[in-house]
Amino acid sequence: MYKIEFIPTGHIFSLPDDSAKELKSKYPAEYKILEKNGKKFRDRIKKQEKIQNDKSILSKILDKGGEQ
């Protein structure tokens, strides 16, 4: 059994191995593994990079630092 946390809401679930691995593989940034078979587990979450929208007016008006 795995104990996983759904990060956006903070809810904690105890799930069978197959279900927990499937959720973690499909949505790696939304779930965090807390325990594996009753033992604490340190799960590292990759930070998502912000996608810049080139059609947005914001990207056209902001100064991008070193560009001249």
PDB file of C-alpha atoms in Angstrom:
ATOM      1  CA  MET A   1       0.000   0.000   0.000  1.00  0.00           C
ATOM      2  CA  TYR A   2       1.102   3.506  -0.831  1.00  0.00           C
ATOM      3  CA  LYS A   3       0.098   6.650   1.002  1.00  0.00           C
ATOM      4  CA  ILE A   4      -0.056   9.541  -1.472  1.00  0.00           C
ATOM      5  CA  GLU A   5      -1.021  13.192  -1.165  1.00  0.00           C
ATOM      6  CA  PHE A   6      -3.022  15.109  -3.750  1.00  0.00           C
ATOM      7  CA  ILE A   7      -1.070  18.381  -3.612  1.00  0.00           C
ATOM      8  CA  PRO A   8      -3.696  20.905  -4.831  1.00  0.00           C
ATOM      9  CA  THR A   9      -6.155  20.000  -2.039  1.00  0.00           C
ATOM     10  CA  GLY A  10      -3.879  18.356   0.531  1.00  0.00           C
ATOM     11  CA  HIS A  11      -5.963  15.171   0.763  1.00  0.00           C
ATOM     12  CA  ILE A  12      -4.081  11.979   1.656  1.00  0.00           C
ATOM     13  CA  PHE A  13      -5.068   8.580   0.234  1.00  0.00           C
ATOM     14  CA  SER A  14      -3.977   5.007   0.903  1.00  0.00           C
ATOM     15  CA  LEU A  15      -3.974   3.133  -2.400  1.00  0.00           C
ATOM     16  CA  PRO A  16      -2.734  -0.207  -3.750  1.00  0.00           C
ATOM     17  CA  ASP A  17       0.661  -0.189  -5.470  1.00  0.00           C
ATOM     18  CA  ASP A  18      -0.666  -0.324  -9.042  1.00  0.00           C
ATOM     19  CA  SER A  19      -3.133   2.544  -8.617  1.00  0.00           C
ATOM     20  CA  ALA A  20      -0.631   4.811  -6.865  1.00  0.00           C
ATOM     21  CA  LYS A  21       2.086   4.216  -9.477  1.00  0.00           C
ATOM     22  CA  GLU A  22      -0.386   4.885 -12.285  1.00  0.00           C
ATOM     23  CA  LEU A  23      -1.502   8.203 -10.766  1.00  0.00           C
ATOM     24  CA  LYS A  24       2.087   9.265 -10.124  1.00  0.00           C
ATOM     25  CA  SER A  25       3.125   8.462 -13.697  1.00  0.00           C
ATOM     26  CA  LYS A  26       0.161  10.275 -15.287  1.00  0.00           C
ATOM     27  CA  TYR A  27       0.210  13.345 -13.023  1.00  0.00           C
ATOM     28  CA  PRO A  28       3.703  13.693 -11.487  1.00  0.00           C
ATOM     29  CA  ALA A  29       3.255  17.307 -10.379  1.00  0.00           C
ATOM     30  CA  GLU A  30      -0.086  16.728  -8.639  1.00  0.00           C
ATOM     31  CA  TYR A  31       0.704  13.702  -6.458  1.00  0.00           C
ATOM     32  CA  LYS A  32       3.387  13.159  -3.845  1.00  0.00           C
ATOM     33  CA  ILE A  33       4.241   9.735  -2.394  1.00  0.00           C
ATOM     34  CA  LEU A  34       4.451   9.903   1.412  1.00  0.00           C
ATOM     35  CA  GLU A  35       4.852   6.209   2.343  1.00  0.00           C
ATOM     36  CA  LYS A  36       5.633   2.935   0.594  1.00  0.00           C
ATOM     37  CA  ASN A  37       4.499  -0.179   2.467  1.00  0.00           C
ATOM     38  CA  GLY A  38       4.437   1.677   5.799  1.00  0.00           C
ATOM     39  CA  LYS A  39       7.913   3.216   5.428  1.00  0.00           C
ATOM     40  CA  LYS A  40       8.371   6.937   4.903  1.00  0.00           C
ATOM     41  CA  PHE A  41       9.426   7.909   1.396  1.00  0.00           C
ATOM     42  CA  ARG A  42      11.015  11.151   0.202  1.00  0.00           C
ATOM     43  CA  ASP A  43       9.384  11.992  -3.111  1.00  0.00           C
ATOM     44  CA  ARG A  44      10.870  14.808  -5.142  1.00  0.00           C
ATOM     45  CA  ILE A  45       8.523  16.832  -7.282  1.00  0.00           C
ATOM     46  CA  LYS A  46       9.764  18.462 -10.456  1.00  0.00           C
ATOM     47  CA  LYS A  47       8.856  22.098 -10.773  1.00  0.00           C
ATOM     48  CA  GLN A  48       6.882  22.961 -13.854  1.00  0.00           C
ATOM     49  CA  GLU A  49       8.257  25.667 -16.082  1.00  0.00           C
ATOM     50  CA  LYS A  50       5.858  28.414 -16.987  1.00  0.00           C
ATOM     51  CA  ILE A  51       4.880  28.359 -20.615  1.00  0.00           C
ATOM     52  CA  GLN A  52       5.194  31.764 -22.179  1.00  0.00           C
ATOM     53  CA  ASN A  53       2.364  32.746 -24.478  1.00  0.00           C
ATOM     54  CA  ASP A  54       3.813  34.690 -27.424  1.00  0.00           C
ATOM     55  CA  LYS A  55       0.358  35.919 -28.406  1.00  0.00           C
ATOM     56  CA  SER A  56      -0.005  37.689 -25.079  1.00  0.00           C
ATOM     57  CA  ILE A  57       0.527  41.423 -24.873  1.00  0.00           C
ATOM     58  CA  LEU A  58       2.409  40.951 -21.599  1.00  0.00           C
ATOM     59  CA  SER A  59       5.363  39.257 -23.314  1.00  0.00           C
ATOM     60  CA  LYS A  60       5.635  42.199 -25.725  1.00  0.00           C
ATOM     61  CA  ILE A  61       5.693  44.967 -23.109  1.00  0.00           C
ATOM     62  CA  LEU A  62       7.981  43.431 -20.479  1.00  0.00           C
ATOM     63  CA  ASP A  63      11.679  44.161 -20.636  1.00  0.00           C
ATOM     64  CA  LYS A  64      13.601  40.905 -21.092  1.00  0.00           C
ATOM     65  CA  GLY A  65      16.764  42.045 -19.347  1.00  0.00           C
ATOM     66  CA  GLY A  66      19.876  41.709 -21.516  1.00  0.00           C
ATOM     67  CA  GLU A  67      18.294  42.029 -24.977  1.00  0.00           C
ATOM     68  CA  GLN A  68      19.122  45.167 -26.942  1.00  0.00           C
TER      69      GLN A  68
END
